[in-house]
């Protein structure tokens, strides 16, 4: 898909401790690097940047040339070949499955005579979960390595002749490094639930305004009406039959919402085989058959809601399986937060508050970059106002709401 040298010598980036300058290497598949070397940089806090998750996407053919996500993962090594930093990089022939929408940029650039695709994307495919994107080995010189990694990826983009480089859903630390390197920042919004030290779900309900508390209890009762039973499955308890049931739910929802679901059946089975300890599967059963499900992945201090599907109409079951069960799980396991994914202002009334997210963008064409920069400036002001406005709809108790008897 791209033509450029696989190795870029960064002679202008001396490494710490007197070592020789680092080298940037591009991989055409995640299995070209040892899992231990990748995960030493990725850490164990966020499951989506792990070698196992990225490999499950590639081995299941959910990611690859056929899907328009061609891996070009970047590895930063010292002169002795030790891996110091990595980044999940893809060449894209479209803007689908990213959740940071630049379709308007592509249309404008191509109407002006440019070629927007292919572009380079640092991301976890189909996964709008904020987290580290510039993955640096612990105890190394993080700021210097991030700067070298960014510089290497920009150089790859220049040599490849692509229109742009994008880093989506970056952590705060990575965002600061990307801005310092001259990339343009874009502000977005998601909805996250924060654990304020609750011991039980009722403790969380007690923090809500009385009307919201009543509403949530009613929704949970209605979701369980008619004999619907929820099961929380983890690790080895998730069998192949459970993944098959969930895949049917995923396909039904994906087919209606996106037209073509991104992930294959094989992906979910590989996830269960290689990352079962990170998987939390909520399945709804009625009359001896599974009718709905919600898939979450667990990190060090958070649970991440990813996919949902349901065969039939069940009142409030979506809220129960996706939002309330995740909160209950986080409280029981003393996790700091629940991240419920992109979009959905209805999440606010369920305790998931507006939370800023960040992406960063490098545009090769200076004229087009100036236009994008102006757009981002105006969009950020509007987004900041939107986040502030949405925050006013928080369901939590305010001064004067004494939590009267129900």
mmCIF file of C-alpha atoms in Angstrom:
data_model
loop_
_atom_site.group_PDB
_atom_site.id
_atom_site.type_symbol
_atom_site.label_atom_id
_atom_site.label_comp_id
_atom_site.label_asym_id
_atom_site.label_seq_id
_atom_site.Cartn_x
_atom_site.Cartn_y
_atom_site.Cartn_z
ATOM 1 C CA UNK A 1 0.000 0.000 0.000
ATOM 2 C CA UNK A 2 2.831 2.387 0.847
ATOM 3 C CA UNK A 3 6.275 2.786 -0.633
ATOM 4 C CA UNK A 4 9.014 3.919 1.740
ATOM 5 C CA UNK A 5 12.171 2.649 3.374
ATOM 6 C CA UNK A 6 11.566 0.266 6.244
ATOM 7 C CA UNK A 7 14.359 1.783 8.297
ATOM 8 C CA UNK A 8 14.764 5.466 9.117
ATOM 9 C CA UNK A 9 17.966 6.436 10.905
ATOM 10 C CA UNK A 10 17.307 9.247 13.353
ATOM 11 C CA UNK A 11 20.844 10.565 13.639
ATOM 12 C CA UNK A 12 19.504 13.821 15.097
ATOM 13 C CA UNK A 13 17.927 12.024 18.076
ATOM 14 C CA UNK A 14 20.651 10.913 20.511
ATOM 15 C CA UNK A 15 19.398 8.475 23.117
ATOM 16 C CA UNK A 16 19.780 8.648 26.911
ATOM 17 C CA UNK A 17 22.761 7.251 28.775
ATOM 18 C CA UNK A 18 25.172 7.920 25.917
ATOM 19 C CA UNK A 19 23.705 5.262 23.634
ATOM 20 C CA UNK A 20 23.826 5.548 19.871
ATOM 21 C CA UNK A 21 20.983 7.287 17.990
ATOM 22 C CA UNK A 22 17.745 5.335 17.723
ATOM 23 C CA UNK A 23 16.394 3.640 14.616
ATOM 24 C CA UNK A 24 12.774 3.583 13.500
ATOM 25 C CA UNK A 25 11.546 0.341 11.964
ATOM 26 C CA UNK A 26 8.170 -0.314 10.331
ATOM 27 C CA UNK A 27 6.428 -3.687 10.681
ATOM 28 C CA UNK A 28 3.919 -5.084 8.202
ATOM 29 C CA UNK A 29 2.344 -7.317 10.881
ATOM 30 C CA UNK A 30 2.274 -7.330 14.659
ATOM 31 C CA UNK A 31 3.747 -10.840 14.778
ATOM 32 C CA UNK A 32 7.007 -9.460 13.369
ATOM 33 C CA UNK A 33 7.827 -8.370 16.919
ATOM 34 C CA UNK A 34 7.950 -10.620 19.956
ATOM 35 C CA UNK A 35 4.934 -10.199 22.256
ATOM 36 C CA UNK A 36 7.198 -9.647 25.256
ATOM 37 C CA UNK A 37 9.075 -6.814 23.513
ATOM 38 C CA UNK A 38 5.835 -5.060 22.455
ATOM 39 C CA UNK A 39 4.101 -5.521 25.806
ATOM 40 C CA UNK A 40 7.161 -4.294 27.695
ATOM 41 C CA UNK A 41 6.363 -0.935 26.094
ATOM 42 C CA UNK A 42 2.562 -1.208 26.098
ATOM 43 C CA UNK A 43 2.323 -2.188 29.759
ATOM 44 C CA UNK A 44 -0.646 -3.966 31.276
ATOM 45 C CA UNK A 45 -2.936 -1.036 32.033
ATOM 46 C CA UNK A 46 -4.908 -0.878 28.776
ATOM 47 C CA UNK A 47 -5.790 -4.183 27.063
ATOM 48 C CA UNK A 48 -6.425 -2.650 23.648
ATOM 49 C CA UNK A 49 -2.786 -1.803 22.931
ATOM 50 C CA UNK A 50 -1.550 -5.239 23.956
ATOM 51 C CA UNK A 51 0.146 -7.487 21.431
ATOM 52 C CA UNK A 52 -2.597 -10.094 21.893
ATOM 53 C CA UNK A 53 -5.453 -7.711 21.059
ATOM 54 C CA UNK A 54 -3.768 -6.280 17.975
ATOM 55 C CA UNK A 55 -2.786 -9.758 16.817
ATOM 56 C CA UNK A 56 -6.357 -11.021 17.258
ATOM 57 C CA UNK A 57 -7.491 -8.254 14.895
ATOM 58 C CA UNK A 58 -4.881 -9.213 12.292
ATOM 59 C CA UNK A 59 -5.083 -13.002 12.564
ATOM 60 C CA UNK A 60 -8.876 -12.927 12.334
ATOM 61 C CA UNK A 61 -8.660 -10.808 9.143
ATOM 62 C CA UNK A 62 -10.664 -8.040 10.838
ATOM 63 C CA UNK A 63 -7.647 -5.853 10.026
ATOM 64 C CA UNK A 64 -5.574 -6.101 6.847
ATOM 65 C CA UNK A 65 -5.458 -5.041 3.192
ATOM 66 C CA UNK A 66 -8.989 -6.329 2.547
ATOM 67 C CA UNK A 67 -10.467 -4.086 5.230
ATOM 68 C CA UNK A 68 -8.482 -0.945 4.437
ATOM 69 C CA UNK A 69 -6.442 -1.134 7.662
ATOM 70 C CA UNK A 70 -2.914 -2.106 6.573
ATOM 71 C CA UNK A 71 -0.542 -2.516 9.545
ATOM 72 C CA UNK A 72 2.666 -0.468 9.513
ATOM 73 C CA UNK A 73 3.455 -0.623 13.224
ATOM 74 C CA UNK A 74 6.436 1.451 14.287
ATOM 75 C CA UNK A 75 9.296 0.242 16.479
ATOM 76 C CA UNK A 76 12.003 2.453 17.963
ATOM 77 C CA UNK A 77 15.224 0.573 18.748
ATOM 78 C CA UNK A 78 18.604 1.516 20.102
ATOM 79 C CA UNK A 79 21.852 0.617 18.340
ATOM 80 C CA UNK A 80 21.905 -2.773 20.041
ATOM 81 C CA UNK A 81 18.432 -3.690 18.785
ATOM 82 C CA UNK A 82 16.659 -3.225 22.118
ATOM 83 C CA UNK A 83 13.054 -2.119 21.646
ATOM 84 C CA UNK A 84 12.523 1.202 23.415
ATOM 85 C CA UNK A 85 9.124 2.335 22.093
ATOM 86 C CA UNK A 86 6.381 1.203 19.710
ATOM 87 C CA UNK A 87 3.163 2.547 18.186
ATOM 88 C CA UNK A 88 0.200 0.828 16.461
ATOM 89 C CA UNK A 89 0.263 2.453 13.016
ATOM 90 C CA UNK A 90 -1.994 1.717 10.023
ATOM 91 C CA UNK A 91 -2.262 2.914 6.457
ATOM 92 C CA UNK A 92 -5.922 3.688 5.754
ATOM 93 C CA UNK A 93 -7.806 3.848 2.469
ATOM 94 C CA UNK A 94 -10.950 5.229 4.135
ATOM 95 C CA UNK A 95 -12.027 6.848 7.398
ATOM 96 C CA UNK A 96 -14.294 4.116 8.740
ATOM 97 C CA UNK A 97 -13.999 2.523 12.159
ATOM 98 C CA UNK A 98 -12.135 5.476 13.685
ATOM 99 C CA UNK A 99 -14.810 7.462 15.607
ATOM 100 C CA UNK A 100 -12.935 10.728 15.009
ATOM 101 C CA UNK A 101 -14.598 11.906 11.857
ATOM 102 C CA UNK A 102 -12.542 13.493 9.089
ATOM 103 C CA UNK A 103 -14.776 12.640 6.125
ATOM 104 C CA UNK A 104 -15.365 16.354 5.564
ATOM 105 C CA UNK A 105 -11.614 16.988 5.439
ATOM 106 C CA UNK A 106 -11.195 14.234 2.857
ATOM 107 C CA UNK A 107 -14.002 15.574 0.695
ATOM 108 C CA UNK A 108 -12.708 19.149 0.829
ATOM 109 C CA UNK A 109 -9.128 18.139 0.011
ATOM 110 C CA UNK A 110 -10.135 15.958 -2.917
ATOM 111 C CA UNK A 111 -12.494 18.608 -4.284
ATOM 112 C CA UNK A 112 -9.481 20.939 -4.283
ATOM 113 C CA UNK A 113 -7.530 18.422 -6.355
ATOM 114 C CA UNK A 114 -5.643 16.622 -3.603
ATOM 115 C CA UNK A 115 -5.517 12.937 -2.704
ATOM 116 C CA UNK A 116 -6.490 12.338 0.916
ATOM 117 C CA UNK A 117 -6.137 8.559 0.928
ATOM 118 C CA UNK A 118 -4.096 6.675 1.872
ATOM 119 C CA UNK A 119 -3.405 8.311 5.197
ATOM 120 C CA UNK A 120 -1.578 7.077 8.294
ATOM 121 C CA UNK A 121 -3.468 6.386 11.508
ATOM 122 C CA UNK A 122 -2.097 5.667 14.977
ATOM 123 C CA UNK A 123 -5.039 3.955 16.601
ATOM 124 C CA UNK A 124 -6.634 0.784 17.865
ATOM 125 C CA UNK A 125 -8.964 -0.196 15.015
ATOM 126 C CA UNK A 126 -12.697 0.032 15.708
ATOM 127 C CA UNK A 127 -11.965 0.962 19.328
ATOM 128 C CA UNK A 128 -12.764 4.479 20.544
ATOM 129 C CA UNK A 129 -11.058 3.937 23.887
ATOM 130 C CA UNK A 130 -8.648 6.640 25.090
ATOM 131 C CA UNK A 131 -5.272 5.323 26.120
ATOM 132 C CA UNK A 132 -1.565 5.287 25.354
ATOM 133 C CA UNK A 133 -0.603 5.432 21.684
ATOM 134 C CA UNK A 134 3.114 6.252 22.026
ATOM 135 C CA UNK A 135 4.124 3.153 23.924
ATOM 136 C CA UNK A 136 7.397 3.645 25.791
ATOM 137 C CA UNK A 137 9.370 1.108 27.822
ATOM 138 C CA UNK A 138 9.178 1.902 31.568
ATOM 139 C CA UNK A 139 12.191 3.481 33.248
ATOM 140 C CA UNK A 140 13.290 4.939 29.920
ATOM 141 C CA UNK A 141 13.472 8.608 29.001
ATOM 142 C CA UNK A 142 9.776 8.920 28.147
ATOM 143 C CA UNK A 143 9.671 12.486 26.783
ATOM 144 C CA UNK A 144 12.701 11.958 24.535
ATOM 145 C CA UNK A 145 11.448 8.615 23.244
ATOM 146 C CA UNK A 146 7.985 9.994 22.521
ATOM 147 C CA UNK A 147 9.545 12.874 20.617
ATOM 148 C CA UNK A 148 11.702 10.466 18.603
ATOM 149 C CA UNK A 149 8.696 8.235 17.893
ATOM 150 C CA UNK A 150 6.597 11.162 16.691
ATOM 151 C CA UNK A 151 9.443 12.492 14.564
ATOM 152 C CA UNK A 152 9.957 9.075 13.011
ATOM 153 C CA UNK A 153 6.271 8.678 12.132
ATOM 154 C CA UNK A 154 6.112 12.126 10.574
ATOM 155 C CA UNK A 155 9.182 11.242 8.517
ATOM 156 C CA UNK A 156 7.512 7.999 7.431
ATOM 157 C CA UNK A 157 4.492 10.030 6.339
ATOM 158 C CA UNK A 158 6.704 12.434 4.367
ATOM 159 C CA UNK A 159 8.619 9.667 2.619
ATOM 160 C CA UNK A 160 5.428 7.769 1.848
ATOM 161 C CA UNK A 161 3.896 10.878 0.308
ATOM 162 C CA UNK A 162 0.623 10.499 2.223
ATOM 163 C CA UNK A 163 -1.674 13.409 2.948
ATOM 164 C CA UNK A 164 -1.698 13.143 6.712
ATOM 165 C CA UNK A 165 -0.903 11.383 9.973
ATOM 166 C CA UNK A 166 -3.530 11.054 12.708
ATOM 167 C CA UNK A 167 -3.277 9.884 16.327
ATOM 168 C CA UNK A 168 -6.713 9.194 17.784
ATOM 169 C CA UNK A 169 -7.898 8.828 21.390
ATOM 170 C CA UNK A 170 -4.467 9.582 22.825
ATOM 171 C CA UNK A 171 -3.737 9.669 26.538
ATOM 172 C CA UNK A 172 -3.135 13.034 28.181
ATOM 173 C CA UNK A 173 0.605 12.367 28.359
ATOM 174 C CA UNK A 174 0.780 11.470 24.676
ATOM 175 C CA UNK A 175 -1.409 14.431 23.759
ATOM 176 C CA UNK A 176 1.044 16.813 25.413
ATOM 177 C CA UNK A 177 3.947 15.244 23.509
ATOM 178 C CA UNK A 178 2.063 15.414 20.203
ATOM 179 C CA UNK A 179 1.194 19.066 20.705
ATOM 180 C CA UNK A 180 4.803 19.854 21.637
ATOM 181 C CA UNK A 181 5.887 18.185 18.375
ATOM 182 C CA UNK A 182 3.668 20.535 16.393
ATOM 183 C CA UNK A 183 0.644 18.340 15.665
ATOM 184 C CA UNK A 184 -2.779 19.953 15.748
ATOM 185 C CA UNK A 185 -5.114 18.848 18.535
ATOM 186 C CA UNK A 186 -8.788 17.996 18.200
ATOM 187 C CA UNK A 187 -11.134 17.927 21.181
ATOM 188 C CA UNK A 188 -13.859 15.305 21.440
ATOM 189 C CA UNK A 189 -16.250 14.041 24.111
ATOM 190 C CA UNK A 190 -17.147 10.684 25.633
ATOM 191 C CA UNK A 191 -19.132 9.595 28.683
ATOM 192 C CA UNK A 192 -17.351 7.978 31.618
ATOM 193 C CA UNK A 193 -18.520 6.874 35.072
ATOM 194 C CA UNK A 194 -16.236 7.577 38.036
ATOM 195 C CA UNK A 195 -16.123 5.433 41.159
ATOM 196 C CA UNK A 196 -16.222 7.741 44.176
ATOM 197 C CA UNK A 197 -15.295 4.990 46.593
ATOM 198 C CA UNK A 198 -18.701 3.303 46.528
ATOM 199 C CA UNK A 199 -18.978 0.013 48.399
ATOM 200 C CA UNK A 200 -22.260 -1.057 46.791
ATOM 201 C CA UNK A 201 -24.528 -0.088 43.903
ATOM 202 C CA UNK A 202 -26.917 1.365 46.481
ATOM 203 C CA UNK A 203 -24.119 3.683 47.635
ATOM 204 C CA UNK A 204 -23.923 4.982 44.060
ATOM 205 C CA UNK A 205 -27.711 5.391 43.926
ATOM 206 C CA UNK A 206 -27.527 7.362 47.151
ATOM 207 C CA UNK A 207 -25.333 9.937 45.418
ATOM 208 C CA UNK A 208 -28.046 10.648 42.845
ATOM 209 C CA UNK A 209 -30.834 13.174 42.948
ATOM 210 C CA UNK A 210 -34.025 11.553 44.235
ATOM 211 C CA UNK A 211 -35.845 11.594 40.897
ATOM 212 C CA UNK A 212 -32.891 10.058 39.057
ATOM 213 C CA UNK A 213 -32.499 7.425 41.738
ATOM 214 C CA UNK A 214 -36.141 6.398 41.365
ATOM 215 C CA UNK A 215 -35.814 6.318 37.595
ATOM 216 C CA UNK A 216 -32.757 4.079 37.715
ATOM 217 C CA UNK A 217 -34.361 1.628 40.121
ATOM 218 C CA UNK A 218 -37.446 1.440 37.925
ATOM 219 C CA UNK A 219 -35.344 0.792 34.827
ATOM 220 C CA UNK A 220 -33.482 -2.031 36.552
ATOM 221 C CA UNK A 221 -36.759 -3.622 37.704
ATOM 222 C CA UNK A 222 -38.278 -3.354 34.235
ATOM 223 C CA UNK A 223 -35.171 -4.842 32.600
ATOM 224 C CA UNK A 224 -35.522 -7.935 34.800
ATOM 225 C CA UNK A 225 -39.269 -8.257 34.176
ATOM 226 C CA UNK A 226 -40.601 -11.241 32.288
ATOM 227 C CA UNK A 227 -37.932 -13.632 33.469
ATOM 228 C CA UNK A 228 -34.816 -12.015 31.958
ATOM 229 C CA UNK A 229 -31.736 -13.104 33.912
ATOM 230 C CA UNK A 230 -28.302 -11.489 33.603
ATOM 231 C CA UNK A 231 -25.094 -13.522 33.803
ATOM 232 C CA UNK A 232 -21.593 -12.076 34.227
ATOM 233 C CA UNK A 233 -18.955 -14.345 32.693
ATOM 234 C CA UNK A 234 -15.187 -13.918 32.960
ATOM 235 C CA UNK A 235 -12.048 -15.776 31.995
ATOM 236 C CA UNK A 236 -12.363 -19.515 31.541
ATOM 237 C CA UNK A 237 -16.114 -19.354 32.227
ATOM 238 C CA UNK A 238 -16.604 -17.872 28.742
ATOM 239 C CA UNK A 239 -16.942 -20.837 26.394
ATOM 240 C CA UNK A 240 -17.047 -21.028 22.604
ATOM 241 C CA UNK A 241 -20.849 -21.271 22.731
ATOM 242 C CA UNK A 242 -21.012 -17.970 24.621
ATOM 243 C CA UNK A 243 -18.869 -16.270 21.972
ATOM 244 C CA UNK A 244 -21.081 -17.698 19.219
ATOM 245 C CA UNK A 245 -24.185 -16.364 20.964
ATOM 246 C CA UNK A 246 -22.615 -12.960 21.419
ATOM 247 C CA UNK A 247 -21.441 -12.829 17.806
ATOM 248 C CA UNK A 248 -25.054 -13.216 16.664
ATOM 249 C CA UNK A 249 -25.990 -10.196 18.794
ATOM 250 C CA UNK A 250 -23.018 -8.214 17.473
ATOM 251 C CA UNK A 251 -23.902 -8.985 13.845
ATOM 252 C CA UNK A 252 -27.526 -7.998 14.302
ATOM 253 C CA UNK A 253 -26.671 -4.634 15.862
ATOM 254 C CA UNK A 254 -23.724 -3.975 13.539
ATOM 255 C CA UNK A 255 -25.742 -4.822 10.454
ATOM 256 C CA UNK A 256 -28.430 -2.336 11.416
ATOM 257 C CA UNK A 257 -26.138 0.485 12.593
ATOM 258 C CA UNK A 258 -23.149 0.305 10.253
ATOM 259 C CA UNK A 259 -24.315 -1.831 7.343
ATOM 260 C CA UNK A 260 -21.242 -4.060 7.611
ATOM 261 C CA UNK A 261 -19.902 -5.112 11.018
ATOM 262 C CA UNK A 262 -16.141 -4.773 11.313
ATOM 263 C CA UNK A 263 -15.180 -7.787 13.412
ATOM 264 C CA UNK A 264 -15.255 -11.432 12.369
ATOM 265 C CA UNK A 265 -16.491 -14.408 14.378
ATOM 266 C CA UNK A 266 -12.882 -15.605 14.541
ATOM 267 C CA UNK A 267 -11.859 -12.391 16.277
ATOM 268 C CA UNK A 268 -14.086 -13.064 19.270
ATOM 269 C CA UNK A 269 -12.896 -16.641 19.561
ATOM 270 C CA UNK A 270 -9.266 -15.509 19.415
ATOM 271 C CA UNK A 271 -10.019 -12.894 22.052
ATOM 272 C CA UNK A 272 -11.367 -15.626 24.284
ATOM 273 C CA UNK A 273 -8.367 -17.858 23.646
ATOM 274 C CA UNK A 274 -5.658 -15.257 24.239
ATOM 275 C CA UNK A 275 -7.247 -12.576 26.459
ATOM 276 C CA UNK A 276 -9.903 -14.367 28.492
ATOM 277 C CA UNK A 277 -8.670 -12.778 31.725
ATOM 278 C CA UNK A 278 -9.461 -9.349 30.279
ATOM 279 C CA UNK A 279 -12.952 -10.214 29.012
ATOM 280 C CA UNK A 280 -16.155 -9.514 30.945
ATOM 281 C CA UNK A 281 -19.187 -10.788 29.046
ATOM 282 C CA UNK A 282 -22.696 -9.905 30.212
ATOM 283 C CA UNK A 283 -25.316 -12.248 28.745
ATOM 284 C CA UNK A 284 -29.083 -11.918 29.163
ATOM 285 C CA UNK A 285 -31.037 -15.171 29.279
ATOM 286 C CA UNK A 286 -34.772 -15.722 28.856
ATOM 287 C CA UNK A 287 -36.556 -19.072 28.787
ATOM 288 C CA UNK A 288 -33.274 -20.951 28.603
ATOM 289 C CA UNK A 289 -31.855 -19.018 25.634
ATOM 290 C CA UNK A 290 -29.498 -16.066 25.409
ATOM 291 C CA UNK A 291 -31.242 -13.020 23.947
ATOM 292 C CA UNK A 292 -28.717 -10.195 24.420
ATOM 293 C CA UNK A 293 -25.168 -9.489 25.448
ATOM 294 C CA UNK A 294 -22.619 -6.793 26.232
ATOM 295 C CA UNK A 295 -18.867 -7.250 25.898
ATOM 296 C CA UNK A 296 -16.459 -5.363 28.151
ATOM 297 C CA UNK A 297 -12.702 -5.520 28.519
ATOM 298 C CA UNK A 298 -11.061 -4.941 31.853
ATOM 299 C CA UNK A 299 -7.889 -2.918 32.346
ATOM 300 C CA UNK A 300 -5.839 -2.243 35.441
ATOM 301 C CA UNK A 301 -8.173 0.421 36.830
ATOM 302 C CA UNK A 302 -11.153 0.530 34.456
ATOM 303 C CA UNK A 303 -13.711 -1.555 32.627
ATOM 304 C CA UNK A 304 -14.379 -0.612 29.014
ATOM 305 C CA UNK A 305 -17.755 -1.192 27.400
ATOM 306 C CA UNK A 306 -17.259 -2.236 23.794
ATOM 307 C CA UNK A 307 -20.083 -4.047 21.990
ATOM 308 C CA UNK A 308 -23.765 -4.754 22.537
ATOM 309 C CA UNK A 309 -26.427 -6.685 20.717
ATOM 310 C CA UNK A 310 -29.957 -7.932 21.294
ATOM 311 C CA UNK A 311 -32.354 -10.207 19.428
ATOM 312 C CA UNK A 312 -35.757 -8.702 20.153
ATOM 313 C CA UNK A 313 -37.185 -5.804 22.119
ATOM 314 C CA UNK A 314 -36.663 -5.804 25.879
ATOM 315 C CA UNK A 315 -37.434 -2.662 27.823
ATOM 316 C CA UNK A 316 -34.358 -1.047 29.404
ATOM 317 C CA UNK A 317 -32.249 -4.174 28.855
ATOM 318 C CA UNK A 318 -29.652 -2.125 26.964
ATOM 319 C CA UNK A 319 -29.218 0.220 29.933
ATOM 320 C CA UNK A 320 -29.022 -2.681 32.378
ATOM 321 C CA UNK A 321 -26.566 -4.849 30.433
ATOM 322 C CA UNK A 322 -24.290 -2.076 29.204
ATOM 323 C CA UNK A 323 -24.355 0.604 31.905
ATOM 324 C CA UNK A 324 -25.675 -0.648 35.237
ATOM 325 C CA UNK A 325 -23.986 -4.049 35.137
ATOM 326 C CA UNK A 326 -20.682 -2.356 34.275
ATOM 327 C CA UNK A 327 -21.061 0.044 37.212
ATOM 328 C CA UNK A 328 -21.930 -2.831 39.524
ATOM 329 C CA UNK A 329 -18.877 -4.752 38.309
ATOM 330 C CA UNK A 330 -16.578 -1.747 38.785
ATOM 331 C CA UNK A 331 -17.816 -1.224 42.330
ATOM 332 C CA UNK A 332 -17.412 -4.907 43.260
ATOM 333 C CA UNK A 333 -13.899 -4.988 41.823
ATOM 334 C CA UNK A 334 -12.889 -1.523 43.072
ATOM 335 C CA UNK A 335 -12.148 -0.169 39.608
ATOM 336 C CA UNK A 336 -11.802 3.585 39.238
ATOM 337 C CA UNK A 337 -14.089 4.098 36.263
ATOM 338 C CA UNK A 338 -16.276 2.721 33.505
ATOM 339 C CA UNK A 339 -15.714 3.990 29.973
ATOM 340 C CA UNK A 340 -18.829 3.440 27.883
ATOM 341 C CA UNK A 341 -17.474 4.338 24.451
ATOM 342 C CA UNK A 342 -18.359 7.001 21.919
ATOM 343 C CA UNK A 343 -21.592 8.959 21.546
ATOM 344 C CA UNK A 344 -24.832 8.731 23.508
ATOM 345 C CA UNK A 345 -26.024 11.704 25.557
ATOM 346 C CA UNK A 346 -28.531 9.353 27.231
ATOM 347 C CA UNK A 347 -25.580 7.979 29.204
ATOM 348 C CA UNK A 348 -25.449 11.155 31.300
ATOM 349 C CA UNK A 349 -28.693 10.293 33.106
ATOM 350 C CA UNK A 350 -27.153 6.917 34.005
ATOM 351 C CA UNK A 351 -24.174 8.510 35.760
ATOM 352 C CA UNK A 352 -21.744 8.674 32.832
ATOM 353 C CA UNK A 353 -20.536 12.261 32.622
ATOM 354 C CA UNK A 354 -19.033 14.162 29.654
ATOM 355 C CA UNK A 355 -15.273 13.628 29.475
ATOM 356 C CA UNK A 356 -12.845 15.285 27.019
ATOM 357 C CA UNK A 357 -10.942 13.114 24.535
ATOM 358 C CA UNK A 358 -8.079 14.116 22.263
ATOM 359 C CA UNK A 359 -6.680 13.333 18.849
ATOM 360 C CA UNK A 360 -3.701 14.860 17.036
ATOM 361 C CA UNK A 361 -3.190 15.549 13.346
ATOM 362 C CA UNK A 362 -0.318 16.279 10.974
ATOM 363 C CA UNK A 363 -1.183 17.517 7.476
ATOM 364 C CA UNK A 364 1.462 17.509 4.744
ATOM 365 C CA UNK A 365 -0.009 20.306 2.589
ATOM 366 C CA UNK A 366 0.626 23.618 4.336
ATOM 367 C CA UNK A 367 -2.399 25.355 2.839
ATOM 368 C CA UNK A 368 -4.722 22.532 3.779
ATOM 369 C CA UNK A 369 -3.121 22.346 7.243
ATOM 370 C CA UNK A 370 -3.910 26.030 7.793
ATOM 371 C CA UNK A 371 -7.549 25.447 6.891
ATOM 372 C CA UNK A 372 -7.779 22.441 9.230
ATOM 373 C CA UNK A 373 -6.120 24.400 12.032
ATOM 374 C CA UNK A 374 -8.713 27.168 11.699
ATOM 375 C CA UNK A 375 -11.517 24.611 11.692
ATOM 376 C CA UNK A 376 -10.145 22.923 14.823
ATOM 377 C CA UNK A 377 -9.895 26.245 16.648
ATOM 378 C CA UNK A 378 -13.562 26.989 16.013
ATOM 379 C CA UNK A 379 -14.665 23.413 16.658
ATOM 380 C CA UNK A 380 -12.852 23.331 20.007
ATOM 381 C CA UNK A 381 -14.669 26.427 21.248
ATOM 382 C CA UNK A 382 -17.999 24.854 20.322
ATOM 383 C CA UNK A 383 -17.041 21.511 21.883
ATOM 384 C CA UNK A 384 -15.953 23.148 25.140
ATOM 385 C CA UNK A 385 -19.335 24.857 25.325
ATOM 386 C CA UNK A 386 -21.104 21.583 24.588
ATOM 387 C CA UNK A 387 -19.215 19.704 27.310
ATOM 388 C CA UNK A 388 -19.994 22.445 29.825
ATOM 389 C CA UNK A 389 -23.655 22.467 28.809
ATOM 390 C CA UNK A 390 -24.020 18.682 28.966
ATOM 391 C CA UNK A 391 -22.390 18.587 32.397
ATOM 392 C CA UNK A 392 -25.337 20.548 33.762
ATOM 393 C CA UNK A 393 -27.546 17.485 33.213
ATOM 394 C CA UNK A 394 -25.588 15.419 35.733
ATOM 395 C CA UNK A 395 -27.914 13.128 37.732
ATOM 396 C CA UNK A 396 -25.899 13.539 40.909
ATOM 397 C CA UNK A 397 -27.321 15.317 43.946
ATOM 398 C CA UNK A 398 -26.786 19.015 44.151
ATOM 399 C CA UNK A 399 -27.014 21.337 47.142
ATOM 400 C CA UNK A 400 -30.603 21.452 48.312
ATOM 401 C CA UNK A 401 -31.500 17.909 47.233
ATOM 402 C CA UNK A 402 -31.648 16.117 50.520
ATOM 403 C CA UNK A 403 -32.515 12.778 49.018
ATOM 404 C CA UNK A 404 -36.081 12.767 50.309
ATOM 405 C CA UNK A 405 -37.839 9.517 51.096
ATOM 406 C CA UNK A 406 -39.024 7.466 48.144
#
